mmCIF file of C-alpha atoms in Angstrom:
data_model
loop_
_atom_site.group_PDB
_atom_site.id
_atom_site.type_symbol
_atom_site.label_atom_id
_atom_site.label_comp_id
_atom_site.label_asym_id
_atom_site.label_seq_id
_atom_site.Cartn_x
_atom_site.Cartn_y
_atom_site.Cartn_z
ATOM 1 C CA UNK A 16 14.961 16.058 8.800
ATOM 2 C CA UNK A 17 13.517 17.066 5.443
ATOM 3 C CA UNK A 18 12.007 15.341 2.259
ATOM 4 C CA UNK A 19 14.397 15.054 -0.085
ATOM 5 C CA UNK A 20 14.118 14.693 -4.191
ATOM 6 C CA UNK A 21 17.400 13.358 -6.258
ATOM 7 C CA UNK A 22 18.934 15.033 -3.081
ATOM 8 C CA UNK A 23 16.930 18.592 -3.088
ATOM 9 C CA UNK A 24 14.611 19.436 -0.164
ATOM 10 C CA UNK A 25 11.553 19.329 -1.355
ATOM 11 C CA UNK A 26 9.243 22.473 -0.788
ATOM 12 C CA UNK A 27 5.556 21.964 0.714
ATOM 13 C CA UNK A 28 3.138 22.260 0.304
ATOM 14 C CA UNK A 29 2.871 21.350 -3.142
ATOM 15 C CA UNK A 30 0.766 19.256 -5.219
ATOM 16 C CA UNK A 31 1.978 16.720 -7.538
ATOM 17 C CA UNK A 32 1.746 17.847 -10.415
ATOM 18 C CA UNK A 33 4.038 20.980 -9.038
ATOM 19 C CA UNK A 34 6.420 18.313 -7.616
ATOM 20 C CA UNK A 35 7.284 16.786 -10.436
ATOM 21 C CA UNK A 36 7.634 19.833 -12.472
ATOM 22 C CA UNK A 37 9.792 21.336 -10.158
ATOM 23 C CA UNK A 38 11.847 17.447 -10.119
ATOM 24 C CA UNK A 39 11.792 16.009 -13.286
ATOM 25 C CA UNK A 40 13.119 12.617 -12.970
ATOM 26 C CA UNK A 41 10.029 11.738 -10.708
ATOM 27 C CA UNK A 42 8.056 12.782 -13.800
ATOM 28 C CA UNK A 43 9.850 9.960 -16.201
ATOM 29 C CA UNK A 44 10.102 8.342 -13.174
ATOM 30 C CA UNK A 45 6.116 7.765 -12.983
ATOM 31 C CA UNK A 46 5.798 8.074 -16.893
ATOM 32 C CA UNK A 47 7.637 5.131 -16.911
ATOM 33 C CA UNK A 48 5.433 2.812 -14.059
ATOM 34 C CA UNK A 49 2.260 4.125 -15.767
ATOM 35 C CA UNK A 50 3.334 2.398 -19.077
ATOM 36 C CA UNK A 51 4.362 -1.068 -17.856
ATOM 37 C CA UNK A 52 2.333 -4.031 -18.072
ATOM 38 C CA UNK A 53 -0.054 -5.321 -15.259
ATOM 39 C CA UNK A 54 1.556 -8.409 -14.246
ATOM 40 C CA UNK A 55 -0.536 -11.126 -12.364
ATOM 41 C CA UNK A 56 1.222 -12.243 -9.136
ATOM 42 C CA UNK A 57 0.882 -15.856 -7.914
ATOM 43 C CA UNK A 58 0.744 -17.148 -4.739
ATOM 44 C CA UNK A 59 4.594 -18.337 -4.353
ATOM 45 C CA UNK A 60 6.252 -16.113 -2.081
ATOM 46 C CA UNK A 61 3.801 -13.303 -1.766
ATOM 47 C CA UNK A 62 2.585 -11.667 1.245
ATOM 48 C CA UNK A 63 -0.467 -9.600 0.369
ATOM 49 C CA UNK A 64 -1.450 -6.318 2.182
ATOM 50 C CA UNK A 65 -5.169 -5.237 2.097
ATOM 51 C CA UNK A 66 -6.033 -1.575 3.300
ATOM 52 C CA UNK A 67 -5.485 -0.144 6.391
ATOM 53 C CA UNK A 68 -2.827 -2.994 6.767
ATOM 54 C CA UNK A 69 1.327 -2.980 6.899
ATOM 55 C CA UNK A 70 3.742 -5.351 5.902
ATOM 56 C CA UNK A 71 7.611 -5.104 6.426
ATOM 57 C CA UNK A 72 10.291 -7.873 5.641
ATOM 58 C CA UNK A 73 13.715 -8.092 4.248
ATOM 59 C CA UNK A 74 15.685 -9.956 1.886
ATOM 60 C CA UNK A 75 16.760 -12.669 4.603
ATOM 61 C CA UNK A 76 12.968 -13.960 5.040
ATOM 62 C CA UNK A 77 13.085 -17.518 3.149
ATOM 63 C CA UNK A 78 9.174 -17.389 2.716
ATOM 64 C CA UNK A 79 8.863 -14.062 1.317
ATOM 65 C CA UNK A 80 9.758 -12.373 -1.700
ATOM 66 C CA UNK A 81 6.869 -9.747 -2.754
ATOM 67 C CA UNK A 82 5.062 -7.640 -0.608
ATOM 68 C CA UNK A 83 2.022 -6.692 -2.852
ATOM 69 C CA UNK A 84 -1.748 -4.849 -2.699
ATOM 70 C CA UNK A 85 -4.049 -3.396 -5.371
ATOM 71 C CA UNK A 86 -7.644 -2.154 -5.588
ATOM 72 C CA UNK A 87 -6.637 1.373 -4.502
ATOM 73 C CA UNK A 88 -9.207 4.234 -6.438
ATOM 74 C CA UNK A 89 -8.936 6.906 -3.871
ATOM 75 C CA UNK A 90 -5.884 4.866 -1.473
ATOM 76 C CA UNK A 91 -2.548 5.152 -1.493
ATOM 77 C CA UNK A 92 0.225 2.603 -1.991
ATOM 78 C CA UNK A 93 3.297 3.465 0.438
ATOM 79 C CA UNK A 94 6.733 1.368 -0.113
ATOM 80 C CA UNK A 95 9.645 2.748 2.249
ATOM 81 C CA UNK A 96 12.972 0.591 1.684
ATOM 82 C CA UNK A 97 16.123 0.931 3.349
ATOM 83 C CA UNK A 98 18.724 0.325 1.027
ATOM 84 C CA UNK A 99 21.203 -1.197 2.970
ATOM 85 C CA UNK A 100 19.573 -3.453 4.883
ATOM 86 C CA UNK A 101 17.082 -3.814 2.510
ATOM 87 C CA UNK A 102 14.231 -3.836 4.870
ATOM 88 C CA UNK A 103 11.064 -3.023 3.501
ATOM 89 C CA UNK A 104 7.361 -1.875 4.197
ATOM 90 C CA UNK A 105 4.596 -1.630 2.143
ATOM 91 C CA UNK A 106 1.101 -0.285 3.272
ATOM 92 C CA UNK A 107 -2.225 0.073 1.790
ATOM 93 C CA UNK A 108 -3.028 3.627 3.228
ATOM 94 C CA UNK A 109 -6.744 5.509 3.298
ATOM 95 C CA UNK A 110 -6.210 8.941 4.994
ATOM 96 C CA UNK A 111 -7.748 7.065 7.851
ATOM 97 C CA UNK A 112 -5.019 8.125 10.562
ATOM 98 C CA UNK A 113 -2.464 9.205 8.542
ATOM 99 C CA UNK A 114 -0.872 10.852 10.795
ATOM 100 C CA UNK A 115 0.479 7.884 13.018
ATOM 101 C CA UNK A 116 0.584 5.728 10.582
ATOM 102 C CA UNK A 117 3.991 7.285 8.521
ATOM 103 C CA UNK A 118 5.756 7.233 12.302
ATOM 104 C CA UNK A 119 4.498 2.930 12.107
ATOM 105 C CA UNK A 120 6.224 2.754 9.320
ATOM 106 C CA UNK A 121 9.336 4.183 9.925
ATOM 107 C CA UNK A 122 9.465 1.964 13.304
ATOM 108 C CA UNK A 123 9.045 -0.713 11.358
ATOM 109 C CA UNK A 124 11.808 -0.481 9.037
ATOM 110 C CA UNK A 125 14.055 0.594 11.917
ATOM 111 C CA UNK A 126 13.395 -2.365 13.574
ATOM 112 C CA UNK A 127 15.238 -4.200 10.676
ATOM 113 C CA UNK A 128 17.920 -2.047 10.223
ATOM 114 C CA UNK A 129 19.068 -1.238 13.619
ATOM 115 C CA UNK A 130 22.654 -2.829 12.622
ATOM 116 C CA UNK A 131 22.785 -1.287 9.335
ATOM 117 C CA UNK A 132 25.524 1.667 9.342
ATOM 118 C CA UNK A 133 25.270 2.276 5.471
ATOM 119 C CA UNK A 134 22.127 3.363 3.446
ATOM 120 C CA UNK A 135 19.161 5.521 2.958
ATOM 121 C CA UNK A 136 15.646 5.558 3.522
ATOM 122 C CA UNK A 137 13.818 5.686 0.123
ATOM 123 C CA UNK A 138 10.079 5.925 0.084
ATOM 124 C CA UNK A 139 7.426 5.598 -3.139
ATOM 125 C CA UNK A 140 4.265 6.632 -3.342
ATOM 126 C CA UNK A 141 1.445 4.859 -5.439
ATOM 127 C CA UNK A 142 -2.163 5.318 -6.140
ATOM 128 C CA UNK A 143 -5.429 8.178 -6.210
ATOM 129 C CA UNK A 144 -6.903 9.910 -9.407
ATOM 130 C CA UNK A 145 -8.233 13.324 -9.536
ATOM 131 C CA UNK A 146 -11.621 12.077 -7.741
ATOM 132 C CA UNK A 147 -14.525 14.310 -7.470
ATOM 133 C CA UNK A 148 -14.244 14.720 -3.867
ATOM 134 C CA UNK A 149 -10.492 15.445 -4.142
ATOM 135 C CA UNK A 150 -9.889 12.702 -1.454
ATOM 136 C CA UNK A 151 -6.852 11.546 -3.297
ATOM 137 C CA UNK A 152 -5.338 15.027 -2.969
ATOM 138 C CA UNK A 153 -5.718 15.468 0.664
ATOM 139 C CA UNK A 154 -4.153 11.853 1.315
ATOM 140 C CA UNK A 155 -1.302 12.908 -0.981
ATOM 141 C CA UNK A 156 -0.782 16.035 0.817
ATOM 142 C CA UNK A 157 -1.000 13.961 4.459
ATOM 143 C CA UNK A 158 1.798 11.597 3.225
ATOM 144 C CA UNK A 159 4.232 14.006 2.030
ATOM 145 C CA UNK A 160 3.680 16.120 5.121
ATOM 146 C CA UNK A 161 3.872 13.309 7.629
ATOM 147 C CA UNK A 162 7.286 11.960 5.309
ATOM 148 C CA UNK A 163 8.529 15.538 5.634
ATOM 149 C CA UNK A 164 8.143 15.755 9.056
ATOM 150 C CA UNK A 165 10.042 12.352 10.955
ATOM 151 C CA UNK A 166 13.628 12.919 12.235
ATOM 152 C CA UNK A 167 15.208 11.093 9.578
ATOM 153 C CA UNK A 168 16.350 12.178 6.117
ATOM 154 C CA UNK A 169 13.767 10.507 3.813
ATOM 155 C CA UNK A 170 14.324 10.114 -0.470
ATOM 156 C CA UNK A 171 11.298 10.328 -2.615
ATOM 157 C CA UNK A 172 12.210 8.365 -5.633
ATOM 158 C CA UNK A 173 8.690 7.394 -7.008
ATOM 159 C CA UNK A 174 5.631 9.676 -6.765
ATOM 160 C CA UNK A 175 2.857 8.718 -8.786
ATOM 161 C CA UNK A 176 -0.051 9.999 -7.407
ATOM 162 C CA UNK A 177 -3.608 11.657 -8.067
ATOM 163 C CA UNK A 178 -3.400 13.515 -10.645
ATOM 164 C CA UNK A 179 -0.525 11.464 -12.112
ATOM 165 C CA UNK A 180 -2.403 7.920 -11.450
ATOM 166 C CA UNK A 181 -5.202 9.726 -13.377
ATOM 167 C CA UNK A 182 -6.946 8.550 -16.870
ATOM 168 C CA UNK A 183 -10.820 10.019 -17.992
ATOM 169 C CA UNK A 184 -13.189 8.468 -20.123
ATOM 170 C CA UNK A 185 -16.943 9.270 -20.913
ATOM 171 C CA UNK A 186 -16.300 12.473 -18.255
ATOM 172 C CA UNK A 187 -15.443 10.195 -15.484
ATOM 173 C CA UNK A 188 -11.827 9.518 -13.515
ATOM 174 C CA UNK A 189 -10.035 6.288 -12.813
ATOM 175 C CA UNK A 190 -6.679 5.581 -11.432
ATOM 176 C CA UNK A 191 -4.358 4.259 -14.323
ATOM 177 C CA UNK A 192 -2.533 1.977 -11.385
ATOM 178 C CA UNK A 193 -4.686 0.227 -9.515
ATOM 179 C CA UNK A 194 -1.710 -2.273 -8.120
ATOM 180 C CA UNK A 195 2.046 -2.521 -7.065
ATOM 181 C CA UNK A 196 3.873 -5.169 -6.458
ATOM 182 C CA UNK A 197 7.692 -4.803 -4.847
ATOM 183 C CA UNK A 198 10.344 -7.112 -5.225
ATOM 184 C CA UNK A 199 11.895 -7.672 -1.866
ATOM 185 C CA UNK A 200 15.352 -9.232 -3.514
ATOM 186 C CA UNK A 201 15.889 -7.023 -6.282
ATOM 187 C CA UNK A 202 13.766 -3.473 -5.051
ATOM 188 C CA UNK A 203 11.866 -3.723 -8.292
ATOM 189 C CA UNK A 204 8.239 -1.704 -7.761
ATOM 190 C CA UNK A 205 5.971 -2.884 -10.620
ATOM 191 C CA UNK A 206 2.251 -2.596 -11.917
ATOM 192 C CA UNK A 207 0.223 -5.824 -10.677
ATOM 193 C CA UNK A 208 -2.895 -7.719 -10.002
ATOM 194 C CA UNK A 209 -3.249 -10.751 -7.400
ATOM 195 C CA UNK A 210 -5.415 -13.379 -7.242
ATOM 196 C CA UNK A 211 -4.595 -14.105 -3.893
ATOM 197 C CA UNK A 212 -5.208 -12.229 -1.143
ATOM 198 C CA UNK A 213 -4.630 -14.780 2.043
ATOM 199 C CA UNK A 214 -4.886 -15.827 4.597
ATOM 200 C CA UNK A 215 -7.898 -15.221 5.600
ATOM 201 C CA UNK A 216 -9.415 -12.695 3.223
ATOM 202 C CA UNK A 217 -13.006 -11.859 4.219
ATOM 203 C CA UNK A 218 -11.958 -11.920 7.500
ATOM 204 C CA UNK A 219 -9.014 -9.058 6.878
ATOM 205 C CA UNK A 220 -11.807 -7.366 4.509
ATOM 206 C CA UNK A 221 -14.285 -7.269 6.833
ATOM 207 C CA UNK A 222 -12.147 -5.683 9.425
ATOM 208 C CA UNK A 223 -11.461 -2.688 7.303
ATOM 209 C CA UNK A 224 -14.525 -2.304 5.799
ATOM 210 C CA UNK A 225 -16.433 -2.184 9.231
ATOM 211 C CA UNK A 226 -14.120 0.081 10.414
ATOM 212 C CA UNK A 227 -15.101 2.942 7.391
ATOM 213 C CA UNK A 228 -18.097 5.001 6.883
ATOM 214 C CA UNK A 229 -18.198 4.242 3.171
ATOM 215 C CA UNK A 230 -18.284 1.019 1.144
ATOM 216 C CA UNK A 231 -16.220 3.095 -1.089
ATOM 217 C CA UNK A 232 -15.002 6.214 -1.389
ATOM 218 C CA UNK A 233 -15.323 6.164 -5.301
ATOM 219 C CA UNK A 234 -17.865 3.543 -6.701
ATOM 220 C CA UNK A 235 -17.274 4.627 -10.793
ATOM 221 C CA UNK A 236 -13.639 4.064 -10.392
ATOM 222 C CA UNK A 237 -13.680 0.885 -8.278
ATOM 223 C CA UNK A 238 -12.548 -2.483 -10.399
ATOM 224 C CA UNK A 239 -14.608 -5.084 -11.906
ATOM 225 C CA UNK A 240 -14.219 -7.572 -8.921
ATOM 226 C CA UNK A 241 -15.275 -4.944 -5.978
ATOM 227 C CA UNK A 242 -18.975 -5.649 -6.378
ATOM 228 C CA UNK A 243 -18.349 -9.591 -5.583
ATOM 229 C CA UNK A 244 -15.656 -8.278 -3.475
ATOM 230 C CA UNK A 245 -18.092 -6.579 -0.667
ATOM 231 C CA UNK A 246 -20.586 -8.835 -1.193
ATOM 232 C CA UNK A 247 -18.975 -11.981 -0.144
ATOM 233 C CA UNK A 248 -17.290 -9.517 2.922
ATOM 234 C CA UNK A 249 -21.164 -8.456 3.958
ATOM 235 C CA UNK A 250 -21.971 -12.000 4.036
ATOM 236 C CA UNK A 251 -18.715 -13.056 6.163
ATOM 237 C CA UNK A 252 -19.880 -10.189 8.277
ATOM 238 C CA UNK A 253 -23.357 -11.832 8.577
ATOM 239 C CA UNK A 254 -22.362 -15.829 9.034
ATOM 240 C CA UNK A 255 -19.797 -14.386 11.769
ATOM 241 C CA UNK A 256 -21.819 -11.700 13.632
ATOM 242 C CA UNK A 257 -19.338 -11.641 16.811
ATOM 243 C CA UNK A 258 -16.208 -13.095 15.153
ATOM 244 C CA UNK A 259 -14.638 -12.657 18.764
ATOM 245 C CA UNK A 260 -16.178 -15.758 19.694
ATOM 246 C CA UNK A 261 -16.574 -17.351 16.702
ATOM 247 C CA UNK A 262 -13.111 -16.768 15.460
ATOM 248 C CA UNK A 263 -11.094 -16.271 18.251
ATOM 249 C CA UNK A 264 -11.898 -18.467 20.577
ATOM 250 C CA UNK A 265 -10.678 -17.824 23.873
ATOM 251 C CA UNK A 266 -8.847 -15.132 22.383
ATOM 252 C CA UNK A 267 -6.772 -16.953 20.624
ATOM 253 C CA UNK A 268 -4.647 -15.632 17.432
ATOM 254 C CA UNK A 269 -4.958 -17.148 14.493
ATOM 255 C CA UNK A 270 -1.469 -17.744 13.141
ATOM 256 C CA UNK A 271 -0.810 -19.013 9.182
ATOM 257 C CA UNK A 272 2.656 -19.494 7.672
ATOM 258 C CA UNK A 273 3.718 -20.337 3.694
ATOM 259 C CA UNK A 274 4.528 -23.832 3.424
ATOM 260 C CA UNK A 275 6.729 -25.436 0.549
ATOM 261 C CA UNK A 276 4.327 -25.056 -2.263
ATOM 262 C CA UNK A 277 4.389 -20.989 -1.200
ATOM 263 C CA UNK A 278 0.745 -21.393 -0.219
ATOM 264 C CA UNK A 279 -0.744 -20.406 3.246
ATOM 265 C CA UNK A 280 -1.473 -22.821 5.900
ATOM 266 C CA UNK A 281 -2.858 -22.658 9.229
ATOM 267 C CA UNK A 282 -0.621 -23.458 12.596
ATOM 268 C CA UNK A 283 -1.710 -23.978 15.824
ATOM 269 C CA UNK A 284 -2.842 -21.162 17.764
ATOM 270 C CA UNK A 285 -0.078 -20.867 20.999
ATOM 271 C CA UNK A 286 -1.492 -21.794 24.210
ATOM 272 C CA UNK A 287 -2.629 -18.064 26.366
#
């Protein structure tokens, strides 16, 4: 089944900037998202997702409320919600494997809505600038495409992407919207930073970045924090050389869970 805009198939390929002309309300749509606030999201029922990583709850979960990620130059920010079940995913994508990721997250999101006779599948797209190496294009391409292509009928109610994310000063790009947070209770997408990124951030960091050829795809446009941010991820990589062993002892998961304060705490690993 076909991408679908305020209930229009939507044509591809296209760019953007030809969507939204061609579907105006996704223009006010992202007009709107680029002039909000950045708000700064705490701790209390947040789940964080770093790149190359996927998230899905619903509005039952008693521990979490806001699925969240920023620090996305060249990345995407990918929300799908089912709206009546409520289910949602949100993913930090990279253009890595594009391509099976969209199918994960339409599993996902089935997997909570099995049960769920009423409602559609509503997806929103987040993040890019009109880099140099027009990596945000391609990914923005991939995404629609892959959307456009599962069996299911699939609304695209927020695109704000690339060359819509995009803001230049001295001659160089930078994504306007860096962040999104999404409310999991209300389906409320907003700007936002995060000052915590747990459990277990260097580890989760140092997962993706060893698995990329790059320490970033676009070093002008990355935020204040990044340099600290791969340096203290190069040195978790260095005290923790074969984390299999160190970490993971006798392969062992390690399992964390948000107490009553809304803060992260470690469980006990279940017995292999």
């Amino acid at each position: 089944m076909p991408l679908y805009v305020d209930g229009q198939r939507v044509r591809l390929p296209r760019s953007a900037a030809e969507l939204v002309r061609a579907h105006p309300l996704l223009e006010e749509r992202a007009r709107l998202l680029r002039g909000q606030s950045v708000q700064q999201v705490g701790p209390q029922g947040l789940l964080y997702v770093q790149q190359r990583e996927l998230a899905v709850t619903s509005p039952k979960d008693g521990s979490i409320s806001i699925l969240g990620s920023d620090d996305a130059t060249t990345c995407h920010i990918v929300v799908l919600r089912h709206t009546g079940s409520g289910a949602t995913c949100l993913t930090h994508c990279d253009g890595s494997d594009t391509k099976a990721e969209v199918p994960l997250i339409m599993s996902s999101i089935k997997s909570f809505s099995d049960h769920t006779e009423c409602g559609r599948l509503e997806v929103h797209l987040v993040g890019g600038f009109s880099d140099d190496r027009q990596l945000s294009q391609k990914l923005t391409h991939q995404l629609l495409s892959e959307f456009d292509k599962q069996d299911d009928d699939i609304h695209l109610v927020t695109l704000c992407v690339t060359e819509l994310n995009d803001r230049e000063e001295n001659e160089n790009h930078f994504p306007i919207i860096y962040g999104i947070a999404v409310n999991i209770k209300t389906a409320e997408i907003y700007r936002a930073s995060f000052q915590d990124r747990g459990p277990e951030e260097q580890l989760r960091a140092a997962r993706a970045l060893a698995g990329g050829p790059n320490l970033s795809t676009s070093p002008l446009a990355e935020p204040p924090h990044f340099v600290e941010h791969i340096r203290s991820t190069l040195m978790f990589l260095k005290k923790f050389p074969s984390p299999e062993s160190s970490l993971f002892p006798g392969n062992k998961a390690l399992l964390y869970r948000k107490n009553e304060a809304g803060l992260w705490e470690k469980i006990s690993s279940p017995v292999t």
